PDB file of C-alpha atoms in Angstrom:
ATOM      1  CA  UNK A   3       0.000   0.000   0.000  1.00 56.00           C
ATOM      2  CA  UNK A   4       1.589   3.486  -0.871  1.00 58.00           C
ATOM      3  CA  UNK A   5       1.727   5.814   1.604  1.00 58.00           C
ATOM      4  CA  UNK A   6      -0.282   8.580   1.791  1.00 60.00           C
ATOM      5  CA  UNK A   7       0.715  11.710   0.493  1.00 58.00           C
ATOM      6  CA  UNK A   8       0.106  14.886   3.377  1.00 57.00           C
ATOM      7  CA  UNK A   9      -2.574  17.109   2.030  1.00 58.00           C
ATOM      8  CA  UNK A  10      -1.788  20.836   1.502  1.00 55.00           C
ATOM      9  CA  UNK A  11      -2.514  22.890   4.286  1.00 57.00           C
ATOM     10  CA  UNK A  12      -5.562  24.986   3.605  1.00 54.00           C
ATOM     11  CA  UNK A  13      -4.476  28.653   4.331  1.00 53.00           C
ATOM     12  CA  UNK A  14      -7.726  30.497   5.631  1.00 52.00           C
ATOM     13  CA  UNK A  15      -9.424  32.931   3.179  1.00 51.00           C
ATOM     14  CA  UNK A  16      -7.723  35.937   3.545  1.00 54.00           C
ATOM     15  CA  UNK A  17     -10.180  39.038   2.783  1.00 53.00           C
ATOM     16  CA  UNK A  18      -9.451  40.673  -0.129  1.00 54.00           C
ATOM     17  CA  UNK A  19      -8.087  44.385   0.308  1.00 54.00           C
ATOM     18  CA  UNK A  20     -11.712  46.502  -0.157  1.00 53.00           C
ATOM     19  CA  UNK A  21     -10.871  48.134  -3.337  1.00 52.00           C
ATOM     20  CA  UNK A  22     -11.474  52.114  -3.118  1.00 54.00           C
ATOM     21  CA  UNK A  23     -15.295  53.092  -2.799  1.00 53.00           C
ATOM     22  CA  UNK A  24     -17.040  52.474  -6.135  1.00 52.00           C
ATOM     23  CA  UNK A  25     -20.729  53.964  -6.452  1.00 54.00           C
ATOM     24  CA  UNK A  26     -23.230  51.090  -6.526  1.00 53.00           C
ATOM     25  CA  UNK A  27     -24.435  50.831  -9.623  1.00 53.00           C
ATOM     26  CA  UNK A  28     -27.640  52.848  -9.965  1.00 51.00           C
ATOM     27  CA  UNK A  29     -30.695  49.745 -10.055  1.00 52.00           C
ATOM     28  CA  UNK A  30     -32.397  49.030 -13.319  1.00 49.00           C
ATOM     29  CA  UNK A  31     -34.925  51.450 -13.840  1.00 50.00           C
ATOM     30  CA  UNK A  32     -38.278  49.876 -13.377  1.00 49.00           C
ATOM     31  CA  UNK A  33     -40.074  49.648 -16.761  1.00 46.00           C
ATOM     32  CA  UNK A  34     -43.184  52.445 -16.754  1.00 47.00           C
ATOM     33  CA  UNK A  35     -45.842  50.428 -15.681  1.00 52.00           C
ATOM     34  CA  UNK A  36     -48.622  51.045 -17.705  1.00 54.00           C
ATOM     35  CA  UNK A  37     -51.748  52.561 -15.880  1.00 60.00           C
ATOM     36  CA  UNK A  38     -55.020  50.541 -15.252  1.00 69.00           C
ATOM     37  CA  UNK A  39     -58.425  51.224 -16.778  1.00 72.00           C
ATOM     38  CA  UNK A  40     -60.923  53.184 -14.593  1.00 74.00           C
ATOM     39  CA  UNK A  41     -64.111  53.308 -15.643  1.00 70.00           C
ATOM     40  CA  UNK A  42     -65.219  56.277 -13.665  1.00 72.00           C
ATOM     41  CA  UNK A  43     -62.578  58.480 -14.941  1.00 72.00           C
ATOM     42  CA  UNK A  44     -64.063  57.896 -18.873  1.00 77.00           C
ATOM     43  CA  UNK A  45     -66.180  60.833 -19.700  1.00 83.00           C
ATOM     44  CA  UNK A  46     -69.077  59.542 -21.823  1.00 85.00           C
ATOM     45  CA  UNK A  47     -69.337  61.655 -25.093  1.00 85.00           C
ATOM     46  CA  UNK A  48     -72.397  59.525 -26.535  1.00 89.00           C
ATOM     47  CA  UNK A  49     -76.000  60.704 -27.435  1.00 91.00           C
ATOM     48  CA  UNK A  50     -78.642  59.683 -25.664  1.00 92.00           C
ATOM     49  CA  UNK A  51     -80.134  58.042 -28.993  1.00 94.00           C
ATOM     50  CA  UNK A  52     -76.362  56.393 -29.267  1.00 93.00           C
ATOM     51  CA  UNK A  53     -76.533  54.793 -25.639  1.00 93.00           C
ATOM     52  CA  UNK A  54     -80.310  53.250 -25.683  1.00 94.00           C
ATOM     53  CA  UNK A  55     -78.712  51.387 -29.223  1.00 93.00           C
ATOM     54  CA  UNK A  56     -75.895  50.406 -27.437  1.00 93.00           C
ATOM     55  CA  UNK A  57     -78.290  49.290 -24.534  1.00 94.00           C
ATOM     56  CA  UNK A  58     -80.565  47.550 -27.036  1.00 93.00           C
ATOM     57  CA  UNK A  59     -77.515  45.440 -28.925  1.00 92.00           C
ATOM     58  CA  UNK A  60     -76.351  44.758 -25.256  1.00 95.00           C
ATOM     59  CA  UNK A  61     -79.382  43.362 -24.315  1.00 94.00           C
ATOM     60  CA  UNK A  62     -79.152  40.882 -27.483  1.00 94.00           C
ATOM     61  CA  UNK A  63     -75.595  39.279 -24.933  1.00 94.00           C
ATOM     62  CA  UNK A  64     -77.648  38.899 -22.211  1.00 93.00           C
ATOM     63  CA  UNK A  65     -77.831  35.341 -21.525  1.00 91.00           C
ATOM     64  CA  UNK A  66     -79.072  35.588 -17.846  1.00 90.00           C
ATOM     65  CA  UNK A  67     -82.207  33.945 -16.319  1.00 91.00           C
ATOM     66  CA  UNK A  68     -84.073  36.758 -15.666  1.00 91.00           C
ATOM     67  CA  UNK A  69     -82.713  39.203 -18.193  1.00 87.00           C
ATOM     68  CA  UNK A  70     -80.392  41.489 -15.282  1.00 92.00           C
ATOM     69  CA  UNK A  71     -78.752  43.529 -18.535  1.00 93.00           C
ATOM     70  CA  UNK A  72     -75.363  41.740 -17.618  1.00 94.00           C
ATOM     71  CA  UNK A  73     -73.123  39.664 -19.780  1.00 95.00           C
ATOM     72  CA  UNK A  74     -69.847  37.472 -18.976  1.00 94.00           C
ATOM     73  CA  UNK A  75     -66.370  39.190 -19.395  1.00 94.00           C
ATOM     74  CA  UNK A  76     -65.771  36.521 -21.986  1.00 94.00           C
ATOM     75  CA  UNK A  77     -68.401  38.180 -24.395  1.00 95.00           C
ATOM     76  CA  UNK A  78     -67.247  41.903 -23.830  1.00 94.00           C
ATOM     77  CA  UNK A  79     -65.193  41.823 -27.095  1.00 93.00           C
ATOM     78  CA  UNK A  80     -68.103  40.120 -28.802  1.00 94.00           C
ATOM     79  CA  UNK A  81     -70.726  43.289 -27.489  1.00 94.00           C
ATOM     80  CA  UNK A  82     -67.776  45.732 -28.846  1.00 94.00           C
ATOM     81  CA  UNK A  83     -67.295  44.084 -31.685  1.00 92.00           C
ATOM     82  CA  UNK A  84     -71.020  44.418 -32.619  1.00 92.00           C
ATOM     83  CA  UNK A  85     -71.295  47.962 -31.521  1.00 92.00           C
ATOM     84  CA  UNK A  86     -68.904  48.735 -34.498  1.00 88.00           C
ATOM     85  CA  UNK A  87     -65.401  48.472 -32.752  1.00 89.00           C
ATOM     86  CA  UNK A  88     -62.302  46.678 -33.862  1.00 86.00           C
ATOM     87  CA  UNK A  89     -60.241  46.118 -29.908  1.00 87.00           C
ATOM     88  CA  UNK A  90     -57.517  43.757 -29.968  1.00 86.00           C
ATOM     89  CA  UNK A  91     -58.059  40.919 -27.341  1.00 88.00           C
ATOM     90  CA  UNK A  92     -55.258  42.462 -25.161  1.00 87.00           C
ATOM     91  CA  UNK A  93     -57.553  45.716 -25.327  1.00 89.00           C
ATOM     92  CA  UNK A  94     -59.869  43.909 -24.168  1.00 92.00           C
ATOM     93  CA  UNK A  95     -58.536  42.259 -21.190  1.00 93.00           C
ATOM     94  CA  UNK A  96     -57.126  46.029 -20.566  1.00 91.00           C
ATOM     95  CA  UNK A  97     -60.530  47.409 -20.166  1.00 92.00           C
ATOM     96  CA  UNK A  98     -61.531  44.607 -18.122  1.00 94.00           C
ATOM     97  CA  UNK A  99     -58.721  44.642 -15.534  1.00 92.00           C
ATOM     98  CA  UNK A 100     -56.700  42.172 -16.624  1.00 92.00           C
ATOM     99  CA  UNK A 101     -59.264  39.353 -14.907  1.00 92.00           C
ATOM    100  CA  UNK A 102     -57.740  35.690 -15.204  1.00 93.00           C
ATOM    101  CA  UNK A 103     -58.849  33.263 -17.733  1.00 91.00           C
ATOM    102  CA  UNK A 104     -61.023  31.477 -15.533  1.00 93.00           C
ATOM    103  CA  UNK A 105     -62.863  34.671 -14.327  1.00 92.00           C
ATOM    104  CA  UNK A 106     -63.916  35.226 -18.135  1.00 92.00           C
ATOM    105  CA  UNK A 107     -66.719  32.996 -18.282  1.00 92.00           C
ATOM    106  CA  UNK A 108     -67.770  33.595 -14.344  1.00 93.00           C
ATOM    107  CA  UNK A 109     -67.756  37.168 -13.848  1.00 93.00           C
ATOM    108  CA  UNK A 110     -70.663  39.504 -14.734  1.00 94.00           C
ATOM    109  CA  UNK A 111     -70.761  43.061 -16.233  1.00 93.00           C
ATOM    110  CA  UNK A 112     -73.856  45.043 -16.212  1.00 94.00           C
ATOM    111  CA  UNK A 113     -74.160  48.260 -19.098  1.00 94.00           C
ATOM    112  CA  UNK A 114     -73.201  51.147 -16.685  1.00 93.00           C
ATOM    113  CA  UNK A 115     -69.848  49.479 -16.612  1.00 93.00           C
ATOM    114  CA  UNK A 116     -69.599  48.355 -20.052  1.00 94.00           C
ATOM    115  CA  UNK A 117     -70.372  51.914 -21.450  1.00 94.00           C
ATOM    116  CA  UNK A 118     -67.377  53.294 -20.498  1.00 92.00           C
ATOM    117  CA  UNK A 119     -65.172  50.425 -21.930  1.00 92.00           C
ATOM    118  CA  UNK A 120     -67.233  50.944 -25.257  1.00 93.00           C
ATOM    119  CA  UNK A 121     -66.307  54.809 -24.966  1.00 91.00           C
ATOM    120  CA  UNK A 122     -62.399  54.601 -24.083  1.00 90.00           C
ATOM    121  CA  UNK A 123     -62.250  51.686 -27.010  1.00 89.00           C
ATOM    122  CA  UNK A 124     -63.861  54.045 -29.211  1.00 87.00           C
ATOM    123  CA  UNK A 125     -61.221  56.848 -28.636  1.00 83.00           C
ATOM    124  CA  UNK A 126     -58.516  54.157 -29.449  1.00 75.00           C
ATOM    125  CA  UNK A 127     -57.342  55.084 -33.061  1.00 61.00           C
ATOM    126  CA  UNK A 128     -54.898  52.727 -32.867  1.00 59.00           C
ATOM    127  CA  UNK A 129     -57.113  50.607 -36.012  1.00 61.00           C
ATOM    128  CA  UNK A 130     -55.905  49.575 -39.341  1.00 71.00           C
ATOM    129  CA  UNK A 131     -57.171  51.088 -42.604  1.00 77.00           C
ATOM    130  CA  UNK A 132     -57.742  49.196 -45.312  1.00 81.00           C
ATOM    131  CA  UNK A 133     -54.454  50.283 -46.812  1.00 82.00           C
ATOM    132  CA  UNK A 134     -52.581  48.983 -43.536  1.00 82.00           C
ATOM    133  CA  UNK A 135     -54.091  45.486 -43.866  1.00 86.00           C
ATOM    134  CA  UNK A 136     -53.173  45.333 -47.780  1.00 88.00           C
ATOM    135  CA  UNK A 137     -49.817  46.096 -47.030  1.00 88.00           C
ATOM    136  CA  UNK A 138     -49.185  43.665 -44.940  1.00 87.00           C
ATOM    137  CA  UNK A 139     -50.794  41.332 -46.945  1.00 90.00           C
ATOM    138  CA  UNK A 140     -48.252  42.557 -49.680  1.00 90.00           C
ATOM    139  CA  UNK A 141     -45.370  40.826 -48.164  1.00 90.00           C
ATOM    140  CA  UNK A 142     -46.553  37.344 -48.910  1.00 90.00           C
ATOM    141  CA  UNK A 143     -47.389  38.378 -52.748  1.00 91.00           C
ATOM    142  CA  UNK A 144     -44.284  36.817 -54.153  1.00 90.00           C
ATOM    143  CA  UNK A 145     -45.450  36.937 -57.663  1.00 90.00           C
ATOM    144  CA  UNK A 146     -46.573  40.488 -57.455  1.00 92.00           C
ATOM    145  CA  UNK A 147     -49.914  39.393 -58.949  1.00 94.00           C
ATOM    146  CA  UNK A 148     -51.962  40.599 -56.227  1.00 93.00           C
ATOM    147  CA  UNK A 149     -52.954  37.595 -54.765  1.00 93.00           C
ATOM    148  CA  UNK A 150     -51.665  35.135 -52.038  1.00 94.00           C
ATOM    149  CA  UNK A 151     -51.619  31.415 -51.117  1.00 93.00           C
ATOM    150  CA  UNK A 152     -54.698  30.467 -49.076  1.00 92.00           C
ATOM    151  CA  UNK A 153     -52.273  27.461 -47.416  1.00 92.00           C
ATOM    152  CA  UNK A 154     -49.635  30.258 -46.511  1.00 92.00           C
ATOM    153  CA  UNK A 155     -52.498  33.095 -45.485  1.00 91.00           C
ATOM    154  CA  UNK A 156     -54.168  30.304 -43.229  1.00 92.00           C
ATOM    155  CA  UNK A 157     -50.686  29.680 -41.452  1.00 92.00           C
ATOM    156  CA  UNK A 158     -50.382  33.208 -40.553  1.00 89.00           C
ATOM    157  CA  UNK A 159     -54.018  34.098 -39.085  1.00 89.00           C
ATOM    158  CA  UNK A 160     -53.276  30.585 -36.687  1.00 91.00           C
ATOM    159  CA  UNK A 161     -49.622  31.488 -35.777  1.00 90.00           C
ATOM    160  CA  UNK A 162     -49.016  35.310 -35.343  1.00 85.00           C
ATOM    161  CA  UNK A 163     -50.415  38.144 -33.695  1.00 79.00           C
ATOM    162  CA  UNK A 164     -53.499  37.466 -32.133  1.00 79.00           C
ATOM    163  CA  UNK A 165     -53.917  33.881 -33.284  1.00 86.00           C
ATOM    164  CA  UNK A 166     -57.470  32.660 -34.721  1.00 88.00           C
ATOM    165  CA  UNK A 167     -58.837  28.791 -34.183  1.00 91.00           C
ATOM    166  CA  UNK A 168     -58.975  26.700 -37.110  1.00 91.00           C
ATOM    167  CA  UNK A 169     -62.818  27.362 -37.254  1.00 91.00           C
ATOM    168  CA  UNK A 170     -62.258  31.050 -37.414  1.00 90.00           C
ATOM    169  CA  UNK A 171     -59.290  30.951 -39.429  1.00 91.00           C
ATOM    170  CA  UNK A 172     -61.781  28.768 -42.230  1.00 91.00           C
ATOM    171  CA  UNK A 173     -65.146  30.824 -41.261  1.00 90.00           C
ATOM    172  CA  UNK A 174     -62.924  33.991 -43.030  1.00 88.00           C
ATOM    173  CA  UNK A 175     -61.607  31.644 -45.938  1.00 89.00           C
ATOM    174  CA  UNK A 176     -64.941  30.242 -46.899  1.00 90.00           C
ATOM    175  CA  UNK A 177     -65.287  31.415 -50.759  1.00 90.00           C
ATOM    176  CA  UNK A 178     -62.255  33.250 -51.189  1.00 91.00           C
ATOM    177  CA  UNK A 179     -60.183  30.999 -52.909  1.00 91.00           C
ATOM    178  CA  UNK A 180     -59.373  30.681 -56.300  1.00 93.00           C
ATOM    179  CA  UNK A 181     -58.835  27.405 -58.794  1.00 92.00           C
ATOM    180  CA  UNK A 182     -55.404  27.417 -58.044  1.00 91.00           C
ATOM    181  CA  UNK A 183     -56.058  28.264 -53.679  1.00 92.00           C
ATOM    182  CA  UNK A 184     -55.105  31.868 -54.226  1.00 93.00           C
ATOM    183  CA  UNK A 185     -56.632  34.691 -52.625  1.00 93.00           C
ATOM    184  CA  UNK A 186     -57.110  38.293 -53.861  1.00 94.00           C
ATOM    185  CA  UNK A 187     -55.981  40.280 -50.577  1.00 92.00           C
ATOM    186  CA  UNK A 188     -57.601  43.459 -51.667  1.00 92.00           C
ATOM    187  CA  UNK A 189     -60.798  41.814 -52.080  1.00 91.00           C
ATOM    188  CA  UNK A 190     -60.053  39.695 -48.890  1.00 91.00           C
ATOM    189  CA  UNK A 191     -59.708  42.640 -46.780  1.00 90.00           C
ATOM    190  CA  UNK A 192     -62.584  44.594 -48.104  1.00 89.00           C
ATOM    191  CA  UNK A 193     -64.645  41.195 -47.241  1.00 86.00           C
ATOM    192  CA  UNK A 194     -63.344  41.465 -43.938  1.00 83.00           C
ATOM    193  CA  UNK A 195     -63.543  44.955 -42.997  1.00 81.00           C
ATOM    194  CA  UNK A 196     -67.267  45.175 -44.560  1.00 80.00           C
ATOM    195  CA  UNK A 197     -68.887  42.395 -41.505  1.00 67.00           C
TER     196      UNK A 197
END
């Protein structure tokens, strides 16, 4: 058996000499936090004609038992959406506080809180023209011809930005393909942006 060799002595940690006073580095900004929807603070610029329509379509959402004029969170975009408006489902969720995905299809919202939602997403003119829409369609003309591939237009509408269901993806499809499965954007987008 070899003998053993004698370990090292371990020399205790000296502390390294403090190096002269650096200024701590200055923390990380915090990003602007962006400020939370209040209702009350929305000024309500609508006719009185305006509001009993607005009342009327809401009414049409109203899926409770004993008509209350109240309608889940989860149909909010739906009501705005009818009323003529074009929100974003983040927009959405914004004007709603931000509730969590289970509190979509449980929570209620009566029409004096809706109204100013419908108001402060009206203001937004943050929508795409017609123009907007067409250009972006542009970049996926690689012929130039004006049209697109239906296969390569469906891929998009499932997989970026605000990302439609297969249903919803062929409910906007249905008729607008060619012989060959190309689409006309122009005539796409006015289909679209007319209902």
């Amino acid at each position: 058996m070899a003998p053993k060799k004698p370990e090292p002595k371990k020399e205790a940690a000296k502390p390294a000499p403090a190096p002269a006073a650096a200024p701590a580095p200055a923390p990380a900004p915090e990003p602007p936090k962006e400020p939370t929807f209040d209702p009350k603070s929305v000024m309500i610029d609508f006719s009185a004609d305006q509001i009993e329509e607005f009342k009327e379509a809401f009414m049409l959402f109203d899926r409770t038992p004993t008509a209350e004029m109240k309608i889940t969170y989860s149909q909010c975009g739906d009501v705005l959406r009818a009323l003529g408006q074009n929100p974003t489902n983040a927009e959405v969720l914004k004007v709603l506080g931000k509730p969590k995905p289970e509190e979509m299809n449980t929570k209620m919202l009566d029409f004096e809180t809706f109204l100013p939602m419908l108001q402060h997403i009206s203001r937004s003119k943050d929508q795409g023209t017609f123009e907007d829409f067409v250009e972006g369609l542009r970049v996926f003309d690689k012929e130039g011809n004006g049209t697109v591939m239906g296969a390569e237009l469906r891929h998009v509408l499932a997989t970026l930005g605000e990302k439609l269901t297969e249903s919803e993806v062929e409910q906007l499809m249905t008729g607008q393909e060619d012989a060959n499965g190309c689409i006309n954007y122009e005539a796409f987008v006015k289909h679209i942006m007319s209902g």
